[in-house]
mmCIF file with all atom_site columns, C-alpha atoms in Angstrom:
data_model
loop_
_atom_site.group_PDB
_atom_site.id
_atom_site.type_symbol
_atom_site.label_atom_id
_atom_site.label_alt_id
_atom_site.label_comp_id
_atom_site.label_asym_id
_atom_site.label_entity_id
_atom_site.label_seq_id
_atom_site.pdbx_PDB_ins_code
_atom_site.Cartn_x
_atom_site.Cartn_y
_atom_site.Cartn_z
_atom_site.occupancy
_atom_site.B_iso_or_equiv
_atom_site.pdbx_formal_charge
_atom_site.auth_seq_id
_atom_site.auth_comp_id
_atom_site.auth_asym_id
_atom_site.auth_atom_id
_atom_site.pdbx_PDB_model_num
ATOM 1   C CA . MET A 1 1   ? 0.000   0.000  0.000   1.00 83.00 ? 1   MET A CA 1
ATOM 2   C CA . ALA A 1 2   ? 1.300   3.454  -0.941  1.00 91.00 ? 2   ALA A CA 1
ATOM 3   C CA . GLU A 1 3   ? 0.787   6.734  0.892   1.00 94.00 ? 3   GLU A CA 1
ATOM 4   C CA . ILE A 1 4   ? -0.184  10.218 -0.259  1.00 95.00 ? 4   ILE A CA 1
ATOM 5   C CA . THR A 1 5   ? 2.686   12.432 0.862   1.00 96.00 ? 5   THR A CA 1
ATOM 6   C CA . SER A 1 6   ? 1.691   15.772 -0.687  1.00 95.00 ? 6   SER A CA 1
ATOM 7   C CA . ILE A 1 7   ? -1.310  17.558 -2.204  1.00 95.00 ? 7   ILE A CA 1
ATOM 8   C CA . THR A 1 8   ? -0.440  21.003 -3.580  1.00 95.00 ? 8   THR A CA 1
ATOM 9   C CA . PRO A 1 9   ? -2.318  23.458 -5.848  1.00 92.00 ? 9   PRO A CA 1
ATOM 10  C CA . GLN A 1 10  ? -1.046  23.717 -9.400  1.00 91.00 ? 10  GLN A CA 1
ATOM 11  C CA . LYS A 1 11  ? 0.581   27.050 -10.225 1.00 90.00 ? 11  LYS A CA 1
ATOM 12  C CA . LYS A 1 12  ? -1.213  27.542 -13.543 1.00 86.00 ? 12  LYS A CA 1
ATOM 13  C CA . ASP A 1 13  ? -4.616  26.197 -12.503 1.00 87.00 ? 13  ASP A CA 1
ATOM 14  C CA . LYS A 1 14  ? -5.741  26.718 -8.935  1.00 87.00 ? 14  LYS A CA 1
ATOM 15  C CA . THR A 1 15  ? -8.749  24.432 -9.487  1.00 90.00 ? 15  THR A CA 1
ATOM 16  C CA . ARG A 1 16  ? -6.354  21.482 -9.819  1.00 92.00 ? 16  ARG A CA 1
ATOM 17  C CA . CYS A 1 17  ? -3.693  20.070 -7.560  1.00 93.00 ? 17  CYS A CA 1
ATOM 18  C CA . ASN A 1 18  ? -0.692  17.785 -7.824  1.00 94.00 ? 18  ASN A CA 1
ATOM 19  C CA . ILE A 1 19  ? -0.701  14.576 -5.844  1.00 94.00 ? 19  ILE A CA 1
ATOM 20  C CA . GLU A 1 20  ? 2.531   12.972 -4.698  1.00 95.00 ? 20  GLU A CA 1
ATOM 21  C CA . VAL A 1 21  ? 2.627   9.344  -3.630  1.00 94.00 ? 21  VAL A CA 1
ATOM 22  C CA . ASP A 1 22  ? 5.549   8.094  -1.564  1.00 94.00 ? 22  ASP A CA 1
ATOM 23  C CA . GLY A 1 23  ? 7.380   11.382 -2.192  1.00 93.00 ? 23  GLY A CA 1
ATOM 24  C CA . ARG A 1 24  ? 7.009   11.413 -5.973  1.00 94.00 ? 24  ARG A CA 1
ATOM 25  C CA . PHE A 1 25  ? 4.577   13.169 -8.310  1.00 94.00 ? 25  PHE A CA 1
ATOM 26  C CA . TYR A 1 26  ? 1.866   10.734 -9.292  1.00 93.00 ? 26  TYR A CA 1
ATOM 27  C CA . CYS A 1 27  ? -0.929  12.653 -10.996 1.00 92.00 ? 27  CYS A CA 1
ATOM 28  C CA . GLY A 1 28  ? -2.935  15.838 -11.247 1.00 92.00 ? 28  GLY A CA 1
ATOM 29  C CA . MET A 1 29  ? -6.526  16.021 -10.054 1.00 92.00 ? 29  MET A CA 1
ATOM 30  C CA . LYS A 1 30  ? -9.336  18.537 -9.676  1.00 91.00 ? 30  LYS A CA 1
ATOM 31  C CA . LEU A 1 31  ? -9.545  19.963 -6.177  1.00 91.00 ? 31  LEU A CA 1
ATOM 32  C CA . GLU A 1 32  ? -13.225 19.090 -5.966  1.00 91.00 ? 32  GLU A CA 1
ATOM 33  C CA . THR A 1 33  ? -12.371 15.489 -6.848  1.00 92.00 ? 33  THR A CA 1
ATOM 34  C CA . VAL A 1 34  ? -9.798  15.362 -4.076  1.00 93.00 ? 34  VAL A CA 1
ATOM 35  C CA . MET A 1 35  ? -12.332 16.731 -1.590  1.00 92.00 ? 35  MET A CA 1
ATOM 36  C CA . ALA A 1 36  ? -15.190 14.521 -2.786  1.00 91.00 ? 36  ALA A CA 1
ATOM 37  C CA . ASN A 1 37  ? -13.046 11.415 -2.333  1.00 92.00 ? 37  ASN A CA 1
ATOM 38  C CA . ARG A 1 38  ? -11.576 12.651 0.960   1.00 93.00 ? 38  ARG A CA 1
ATOM 39  C CA . LEU A 1 39  ? -8.015  12.281 -0.233  1.00 94.00 ? 39  LEU A CA 1
ATOM 40  C CA . LYS A 1 40  ? -5.491  13.728 2.183   1.00 94.00 ? 40  LYS A CA 1
ATOM 41  C CA . VAL A 1 41  ? -1.835  13.596 3.102   1.00 95.00 ? 41  VAL A CA 1
ATOM 42  C CA . GLY A 1 42  ? -1.065  10.409 4.988   1.00 94.00 ? 42  GLY A CA 1
ATOM 43  C CA . ALA A 1 43  ? -3.923  8.448  3.429   1.00 93.00 ? 43  ALA A CA 1
ATOM 44  C CA . ALA A 1 44  ? -3.124  4.949  2.247   1.00 93.00 ? 44  ALA A CA 1
ATOM 45  C CA . VAL A 1 45  ? -3.904  4.424  -1.446  1.00 93.00 ? 45  VAL A CA 1
ATOM 46  C CA . THR A 1 46  ? -3.199  2.130  -4.328  1.00 92.00 ? 46  THR A CA 1
ATOM 47  C CA . PRO A 1 47  ? -2.299  3.245  -7.862  1.00 89.00 ? 47  PRO A CA 1
ATOM 48  C CA . GLU A 1 48  ? -5.411  1.446  -9.070  1.00 91.00 ? 48  GLU A CA 1
ATOM 49  C CA . SER A 1 49  ? -7.704  3.381  -6.738  1.00 92.00 ? 49  SER A CA 1
ATOM 50  C CA . LEU A 1 50  ? -6.296  6.767  -7.767  1.00 92.00 ? 50  LEU A CA 1
ATOM 51  C CA . ALA A 1 51  ? -6.545  5.819  -11.447 1.00 92.00 ? 51  ALA A CA 1
ATOM 52  C CA . ALA A 1 52  ? -10.185 4.799  -10.971 1.00 93.00 ? 52  ALA A CA 1
ATOM 53  C CA . ILE A 1 53  ? -11.016 8.064  -9.170  1.00 93.00 ? 53  ILE A CA 1
ATOM 54  C CA . GLN A 1 54  ? -9.382  10.181 -11.865 1.00 93.00 ? 54  GLN A CA 1
ATOM 55  C CA . LEU A 1 55  ? -11.018 8.235  -14.689 1.00 92.00 ? 55  LEU A CA 1
ATOM 56  C CA . GLU A 1 56  ? -14.558 8.514  -13.331 1.00 90.00 ? 56  GLU A CA 1
ATOM 57  C CA . SER A 1 57  ? -14.376 12.144 -12.284 1.00 89.00 ? 57  SER A CA 1
ATOM 58  C CA . GLU A 1 58  ? -12.141 13.724 -14.933 1.00 91.00 ? 58  GLU A CA 1
ATOM 59  C CA . LYS A 1 59  ? -12.476 11.817 -18.187 1.00 93.00 ? 59  LYS A CA 1
ATOM 60  C CA . GLN A 1 60  ? -14.794 14.418 -19.705 1.00 91.00 ? 60  GLN A CA 1
ATOM 61  C CA . THR A 1 61  ? -12.513 17.273 -18.631 1.00 92.00 ? 61  THR A CA 1
ATOM 62  C CA . ALA A 1 62  ? -9.536  15.475 -20.171 1.00 95.00 ? 62  ALA A CA 1
ATOM 63  C CA . LEU A 1 63  ? -11.479 14.881 -23.378 1.00 95.00 ? 63  LEU A CA 1
ATOM 64  C CA . ASP A 1 64  ? -12.434 18.553 -23.581 1.00 94.00 ? 64  ASP A CA 1
ATOM 65  C CA . LYS A 1 65  ? -8.813  19.591 -23.096 1.00 93.00 ? 65  LYS A CA 1
ATOM 66  C CA . ALA A 1 66  ? -7.635  17.169 -25.792 1.00 95.00 ? 66  ALA A CA 1
ATOM 67  C CA . LEU A 1 67  ? -10.285 18.371 -28.256 1.00 94.00 ? 67  LEU A CA 1
ATOM 68  C CA . THR A 1 68  ? -9.191  21.960 -27.664 1.00 94.00 ? 68  THR A CA 1
ATOM 69  C CA . HIS A 1 69  ? -5.572  20.896 -28.135 1.00 93.00 ? 69  HIS A CA 1
ATOM 70  C CA . ILE A 1 70  ? -6.227  19.664 -31.690 1.00 92.00 ? 70  ILE A CA 1
ATOM 71  C CA . THR A 1 71  ? -8.030  22.798 -32.896 1.00 90.00 ? 71  THR A CA 1
ATOM 72  C CA . ALA A 1 72  ? -4.809  24.537 -33.997 1.00 82.00 ? 72  ALA A CA 1
ATOM 73  C CA . SER A 1 73  ? -3.406  21.611 -35.996 1.00 86.00 ? 73  SER A CA 1
ATOM 74  C CA . MET A 1 74  ? -3.678  17.860 -36.495 1.00 89.00 ? 74  MET A CA 1
ATOM 75  C CA . LYS A 1 75  ? -2.135  15.715 -33.801 1.00 92.00 ? 75  LYS A CA 1
ATOM 76  C CA . THR A 1 76  ? -1.005  12.109 -33.624 1.00 94.00 ? 76  THR A CA 1
ATOM 77  C CA . GLU A 1 77  ? -2.218  9.672  -31.001 1.00 94.00 ? 77  GLU A CA 1
ATOM 78  C CA . ARG A 1 78  ? 1.137   10.000 -29.241 1.00 94.00 ? 78  ARG A CA 1
ATOM 79  C CA . ASP A 1 79  ? 0.797   13.804 -29.268 1.00 94.00 ? 79  ASP A CA 1
ATOM 80  C CA . ILE A 1 80  ? -2.490  13.490 -27.374 1.00 96.00 ? 80  ILE A CA 1
ATOM 81  C CA . ARG A 1 81  ? -1.102  10.970 -24.908 1.00 96.00 ? 81  ARG A CA 1
ATOM 82  C CA . ASP A 1 82  ? 1.969   13.130 -24.245 1.00 95.00 ? 82  ASP A CA 1
ATOM 83  C CA . PHE A 1 83  ? -0.224  16.217 -23.828 1.00 95.00 ? 83  PHE A CA 1
ATOM 84  C CA . LEU A 1 84  ? -2.454  14.491 -21.276 1.00 96.00 ? 84  LEU A CA 1
ATOM 85  C CA . LYS A 1 85  ? 0.545   13.079 -19.423 1.00 95.00 ? 85  LYS A CA 1
ATOM 86  C CA . ARG A 1 86  ? 1.976   16.590 -19.085 1.00 94.00 ? 86  ARG A CA 1
ATOM 87  C CA . LYS A 1 87  ? -1.383  17.646 -17.642 1.00 92.00 ? 87  LYS A CA 1
ATOM 88  C CA . GLY A 1 88  ? -1.079  14.939 -15.005 1.00 93.00 ? 88  GLY A CA 1
ATOM 89  C CA . TYR A 1 89  ? -3.614  12.459 -16.372 1.00 95.00 ? 89  TYR A CA 1
ATOM 90  C CA . LEU A 1 90  ? -3.009  8.757  -15.909 1.00 95.00 ? 90  LEU A CA 1
ATOM 91  C CA . GLN A 1 91  ? -2.997  6.115  -18.638 1.00 94.00 ? 91  GLN A CA 1
ATOM 92  C CA . ASP A 1 92  ? -6.590  5.002  -18.017 1.00 95.00 ? 92  ASP A CA 1
ATOM 93  C CA . VAL A 1 93  ? -7.802  8.527  -18.767 1.00 96.00 ? 93  VAL A CA 1
ATOM 94  C CA . SER A 1 94  ? -5.546  8.779  -21.843 1.00 96.00 ? 94  SER A CA 1
ATOM 95  C CA . ASP A 1 95  ? -6.886  5.457  -23.120 1.00 96.00 ? 95  ASP A CA 1
ATOM 96  C CA . TYR A 1 96  ? -10.456 6.726  -22.690 1.00 96.00 ? 96  TYR A CA 1
ATOM 97  C CA . VAL A 1 97  ? -9.737  10.020 -24.470 1.00 97.00 ? 97  VAL A CA 1
ATOM 98  C CA . VAL A 1 98  ? -7.888  8.395  -27.387 1.00 96.00 ? 98  VAL A CA 1
ATOM 99  C CA . GLU A 1 99  ? -10.658 5.844  -27.844 1.00 95.00 ? 99  GLU A CA 1
ATOM 100 C CA . LYS A 1 100 ? -13.302 8.589  -27.905 1.00 95.00 ? 100 LYS A CA 1
ATOM 101 C CA . MET A 1 101 ? -11.329 10.786 -30.298 1.00 95.00 ? 101 MET A CA 1
ATOM 102 C CA . ASN A 1 102 ? -10.740 7.866  -32.645 1.00 93.00 ? 102 ASN A CA 1
ATOM 103 C CA . GLY A 1 103 ? -14.457 7.165  -32.544 1.00 92.00 ? 103 GLY A CA 1
ATOM 104 C CA . TYR A 1 104 ? -15.223 10.777 -33.436 1.00 90.00 ? 104 TYR A CA 1
ATOM 105 C CA . GLY A 1 105 ? -12.712 10.657 -36.277 1.00 91.00 ? 105 GLY A CA 1
ATOM 106 C CA . PHE A 1 106 ? -10.546 13.369 -34.725 1.00 92.00 ? 106 PHE A CA 1
ATOM 107 C CA . LEU A 1 107 ? -7.412  11.219 -34.671 1.00 93.00 ? 107 LEU A CA 1
ATOM 108 C CA . ASP A 1 108 ? -6.112  9.717  -37.896 1.00 93.00 ? 108 ASP A CA 1
ATOM 109 C CA . ASP A 1 109 ? -2.428  8.848  -37.864 1.00 94.00 ? 109 ASP A CA 1
ATOM 110 C CA . ALA A 1 110 ? -2.530  7.710  -41.510 1.00 94.00 ? 110 ALA A CA 1
ATOM 111 C CA . LEU A 1 111 ? -3.962  11.034 -42.707 1.00 93.00 ? 111 LEU A CA 1
ATOM 112 C CA . TYR A 1 112 ? -1.536  12.958 -40.482 1.00 94.00 ? 112 TYR A CA 1
ATOM 113 C CA . ALA A 1 113 ? 1.390   10.986 -41.919 1.00 95.00 ? 113 ALA A CA 1
ATOM 114 C CA . ARG A 1 114 ? 0.327   11.613 -45.531 1.00 94.00 ? 114 ARG A CA 1
ATOM 115 C CA . GLN A 1 115 ? -0.123  15.333 -44.988 1.00 92.00 ? 115 GLN A CA 1
ATOM 116 C CA . TYR A 1 116 ? 3.116   15.669 -43.039 1.00 93.00 ? 116 TYR A CA 1
ATOM 117 C CA . ALA A 1 117 ? 5.076   13.719 -45.655 1.00 93.00 ? 117 ALA A CA 1
ATOM 118 C CA . GLU A 1 118 ? 3.658   15.787 -48.513 1.00 91.00 ? 118 GLU A CA 1
ATOM 119 C CA . SER A 1 119 ? 4.540   19.055 -46.799 1.00 91.00 ? 119 SER A CA 1
ATOM 120 C CA . ALA A 1 120 ? 7.985   17.942 -45.606 1.00 92.00 ? 120 ALA A CA 1
ATOM 121 C CA . SER A 1 121 ? 8.921   16.507 -49.019 1.00 90.00 ? 121 SER A CA 1
ATOM 122 C CA . LYS A 1 122 ? 9.473   20.046 -50.304 1.00 88.00 ? 122 LYS A CA 1
ATOM 123 C CA . THR A 1 123 ? 12.661  20.328 -48.285 1.00 89.00 ? 123 THR A CA 1
ATOM 124 C CA . LYS A 1 124 ? 13.492  16.820 -47.058 1.00 92.00 ? 124 LYS A CA 1
ATOM 125 C CA . GLY A 1 125 ? 14.132  13.372 -48.411 1.00 91.00 ? 125 GLY A CA 1
ATOM 126 C CA . ALA A 1 126 ? 12.098  10.236 -47.779 1.00 91.00 ? 126 ALA A CA 1
ATOM 127 C CA . ARG A 1 127 ? 14.485  8.716  -45.232 1.00 92.00 ? 127 ARG A CA 1
ATOM 128 C CA . LEU A 1 128 ? 14.422  11.777 -42.991 1.00 94.00 ? 128 LEU A CA 1
ATOM 129 C CA . ILE A 1 129 ? 10.654  12.196 -43.302 1.00 95.00 ? 129 ILE A CA 1
ATOM 130 C CA . GLU A 1 130 ? 10.052  8.576  -42.335 1.00 94.00 ? 130 GLU A CA 1
ATOM 131 C CA . ALA A 1 131 ? 12.369  8.917  -39.330 1.00 95.00 ? 131 ALA A CA 1
ATOM 132 C CA . GLU A 1 132 ? 10.547  12.059 -38.208 1.00 94.00 ? 132 GLU A CA 1
ATOM 133 C CA . LEU A 1 133 ? 7.171   10.343 -38.496 1.00 95.00 ? 133 LEU A CA 1
ATOM 134 C CA . ARG A 1 134 ? 8.433   7.457  -36.386 1.00 95.00 ? 134 ARG A CA 1
ATOM 135 C CA . ARG A 1 135 ? 9.614   9.920  -33.724 1.00 93.00 ? 135 ARG A CA 1
ATOM 136 C CA . LYS A 1 136 ? 6.124   11.409 -33.711 1.00 91.00 ? 136 LYS A CA 1
ATOM 137 C CA . GLY A 1 137 ? 4.712   8.024  -32.776 1.00 92.00 ? 137 GLY A CA 1
ATOM 138 C CA . ILE A 1 138 ? 3.549   6.961  -36.231 1.00 95.00 ? 138 ILE A CA 1
ATOM 139 C CA . SER A 1 139 ? 3.806   3.215  -36.752 1.00 94.00 ? 139 SER A CA 1
ATOM 140 C CA . GLU A 1 140 ? 6.469   1.831  -39.070 1.00 94.00 ? 140 GLU A CA 1
ATOM 141 C CA . GLU A 1 141 ? 3.839   0.573  -41.523 1.00 95.00 ? 141 GLU A CA 1
ATOM 142 C CA . ILE A 1 142 ? 1.924   3.864  -41.746 1.00 95.00 ? 142 ILE A CA 1
ATOM 143 C CA . ALA A 1 143 ? 5.128   5.926  -42.011 1.00 95.00 ? 143 ALA A CA 1
ATOM 144 C CA . ALA A 1 144 ? 6.470   3.728  -44.817 1.00 94.00 ? 144 ALA A CA 1
ATOM 145 C CA . GLU A 1 145 ? 3.160   3.927  -46.681 1.00 94.00 ? 145 GLU A CA 1
ATOM 146 C CA . ALA A 1 146 ? 3.037   7.720  -46.421 1.00 94.00 ? 146 ALA A CA 1
ATOM 147 C CA . VAL A 1 147 ? 6.598   8.083  -47.684 1.00 92.00 ? 147 VAL A CA 1
ATOM 148 C CA . GLY A 1 148 ? 6.029   5.531  -50.426 1.00 89.00 ? 148 GLY A CA 1
ATOM 149 C CA . ALA A 1 149 ? 3.185   7.639  -51.822 1.00 88.00 ? 149 ALA A CA 1
ATOM 150 C CA . LEU A 1 150 ? 5.448   10.663 -52.370 1.00 85.00 ? 150 LEU A CA 1
ATOM 151 C CA . GLN A 1 151 ? 6.109   11.790 -55.914 1.00 77.00 ? 151 GLN A CA 1
ATOM 152 C CA . ASN A 1 152 ? 9.006   13.674 -57.533 1.00 74.00 ? 152 ASN A CA 1
ATOM 153 C CA . GLY A 1 153 ? 11.653  13.048 -54.901 1.00 74.00 ? 153 GLY A CA 1
ATOM 154 C CA . GLY A 1 154 ? 14.229  14.006 -57.519 1.00 81.00 ? 154 GLY A CA 1
ATOM 155 C CA . GLU A 1 155 ? 12.646  17.409 -58.049 1.00 84.00 ? 155 GLU A CA 1
ATOM 156 C CA . SER A 1 156 ? 12.657  18.042 -54.301 1.00 87.00 ? 156 SER A CA 1
ATOM 157 C CA . ALA A 1 157 ? 16.331  17.129 -54.094 1.00 89.00 ? 157 ALA A CA 1
ATOM 158 C CA . LYS A 1 158 ? 17.088  19.448 -56.968 1.00 88.00 ? 158 LYS A CA 1
ATOM 159 C CA . ARG A 1 159 ? 15.279  22.364 -55.297 1.00 87.00 ? 159 ARG A CA 1
ATOM 160 C CA . VAL A 1 160 ? 17.187  21.780 -52.061 1.00 89.00 ? 160 VAL A CA 1
ATOM 161 C CA . LEU A 1 161 ? 20.438  21.538 -54.019 1.00 90.00 ? 161 LEU A CA 1
ATOM 162 C CA . VAL A 1 162 ? 19.847  24.785 -55.938 1.00 88.00 ? 162 VAL A CA 1
ATOM 163 C CA . LYS A 1 163 ? 19.108  26.607 -52.701 1.00 89.00 ? 163 LYS A CA 1
ATOM 164 C CA . TYR A 1 164 ? 22.238  25.195 -51.043 1.00 88.00 ? 164 TYR A CA 1
ATOM 165 C CA . LEU A 1 165 ? 24.496  26.173 -53.967 1.00 87.00 ? 165 LEU A CA 1
ATOM 166 C CA . ARG A 1 166 ? 23.097  29.671 -54.326 1.00 87.00 ? 166 ARG A CA 1
ATOM 167 C CA . GLY A 1 167 ? 25.995  32.135 -54.217 1.00 83.00 ? 167 GLY A CA 1
ATOM 168 C CA . LYS A 1 168 ? 28.651  29.393 -54.142 1.00 81.00 ? 168 LYS A CA 1
ATOM 169 C CA . GLU A 1 169 ? 31.301  28.488 -56.692 1.00 78.00 ? 169 GLU A CA 1
ATOM 170 C CA . THR A 1 170 ? 30.480  24.988 -57.905 1.00 75.00 ? 170 THR A CA 1
ATOM 171 C CA . GLY A 1 171 ? 33.920  23.473 -57.534 1.00 80.00 ? 171 GLY A CA 1
ATOM 172 C CA . ARG A 1 172 ? 34.604  19.836 -56.673 1.00 83.00 ? 172 ARG A CA 1
ATOM 173 C CA . ASP A 1 173 ? 34.828  20.456 -52.918 1.00 87.00 ? 173 ASP A CA 1
ATOM 174 C CA . VAL A 1 174 ? 31.565  22.427 -52.875 1.00 87.00 ? 174 VAL A CA 1
ATOM 175 C CA . LEU A 1 175 ? 29.772  19.729 -54.874 1.00 87.00 ? 175 LEU A CA 1
ATOM 176 C CA . ARG A 1 176 ? 31.071  17.084 -52.490 1.00 89.00 ? 176 ARG A CA 1
ATOM 177 C CA . LYS A 1 177 ? 29.685  19.061 -49.577 1.00 91.00 ? 177 LYS A CA 1
ATOM 178 C CA . ALA A 1 178 ? 26.427  19.560 -51.471 1.00 90.00 ? 178 ALA A CA 1
ATOM 179 C CA . PHE A 1 179 ? 26.120  15.799 -51.930 1.00 90.00 ? 179 PHE A CA 1
ATOM 180 C CA . SER A 1 180 ? 26.669  15.256 -48.197 1.00 92.00 ? 180 SER A CA 1
ATOM 181 C CA . TYR A 1 181 ? 24.095  17.948 -47.459 1.00 92.00 ? 181 TYR A CA 1
ATOM 182 C CA . LEU A 1 182 ? 21.469  16.172 -49.563 1.00 92.00 ? 182 LEU A CA 1
ATOM 183 C CA . ILE A 1 183 ? 22.181  12.936 -47.727 1.00 94.00 ? 183 ILE A CA 1
ATOM 184 C CA . SER A 1 184 ? 21.798  14.732 -44.384 1.00 93.00 ? 184 SER A CA 1
ATOM 185 C CA . LYS A 1 185 ? 18.394  15.989 -45.539 1.00 91.00 ? 185 LYS A CA 1
ATOM 186 C CA . GLY A 1 186 ? 17.215  12.418 -46.001 1.00 92.00 ? 186 GLY A CA 1
ATOM 187 C CA . PHE A 1 187 ? 17.675  11.884 -49.727 1.00 90.00 ? 187 PHE A CA 1
ATOM 188 C CA . ASP A 1 188 ? 19.130  8.536  -50.755 1.00 89.00 ? 188 ASP A CA 1
ATOM 189 C CA . TYR A 1 189 ? 22.440  8.258  -52.624 1.00 89.00 ? 189 TYR A CA 1
ATOM 190 C CA . ASP A 1 190 ? 20.896  7.667  -56.044 1.00 89.00 ? 190 ASP A CA 1
ATOM 191 C CA . THR A 1 191 ? 18.541  10.629 -55.738 1.00 89.00 ? 191 THR A CA 1
ATOM 192 C CA . ALA A 1 192 ? 21.361  12.895 -54.558 1.00 89.00 ? 192 ALA A CA 1
ATOM 193 C CA . ARG A 1 193 ? 23.619  11.801 -57.432 1.00 90.00 ? 193 ARG A CA 1
ATOM 194 C CA . GLU A 1 194 ? 20.833  12.314 -59.966 1.00 87.00 ? 194 GLU A CA 1
ATOM 195 C CA . ALA A 1 195 ? 20.136  15.813 -58.639 1.00 86.00 ? 195 ALA A CA 1
ATOM 196 C CA . LEU A 1 196 ? 23.791  16.755 -58.948 1.00 87.00 ? 196 LEU A CA 1
ATOM 197 C CA . GLY A 1 197 ? 24.013  15.215 -62.402 1.00 85.00 ? 197 GLY A CA 1
ATOM 198 C CA . SER A 1 198 ? 20.899  17.010 -63.593 1.00 81.00 ? 198 SER A CA 1
ATOM 199 C CA . LEU A 1 199 ? 22.176  20.354 -62.341 1.00 75.00 ? 199 LEU A CA 1
ATOM 200 C CA . ARG A 1 200 ? 25.562  19.763 -63.970 1.00 72.00 ? 200 ARG A CA 1
ATOM 201 C CA . GLU A 1 201 ? 23.917  18.994 -67.322 1.00 68.00 ? 201 GLU A CA 1
ATOM 202 C CA . GLU A 1 202 ? 21.827  22.162 -67.136 1.00 68.00 ? 202 GLU A CA 1
ATOM 203 C CA . ASN A 1 203 ? 24.907  24.265 -66.438 1.00 63.00 ? 203 ASN A CA 1
ATOM 204 C CA . GLU A 1 204 ? 26.697  22.734 -69.428 1.00 59.00 ? 204 GLU A CA 1
ATOM 205 C CA . ASP A 1 205 ? 23.854  23.547 -71.840 1.00 52.00 ? 205 ASP A CA 1
#
């Protein structure tokens, strides 16, 4: 059995408080929830009991916060889970919110991945885009599918190359650095070589 060792008001929201269990932050909770359930310092609790209290009393509040969070831009499922965790919500509440938002059609990792890949492809190569999607919590399968649907990777590489070389003398050393730059931006070796070759042919015409 664990013990509540601290209940303190949150600095940014006085209607909520932080609960510490055995000396460590455990979760955030509405003050009225704390009072209604007679939680106090020194009380013996279990993680399961606190999770159940938070789920029943705050799931709608958490859902409202998550829905507001997505109004500015699309979010991934991991974005929502990370957002709720920062707000002090436990996994049971996050699971509830994600399930509801999926049901409403407000979360769509596949659509997010396609839109992100299309936008990022203007300045980045497929390898880098796929890695970034994976870091955002997109599954390997969905990330690979989104990247695989991209068109004109060669044109993107060429645009990035032209921008990089602007104002530079195109000597051998500069071109070598340009090739490395394209690789660092996520373009594969063949695409980078083709972009350099295409630019060289245009300059010779």
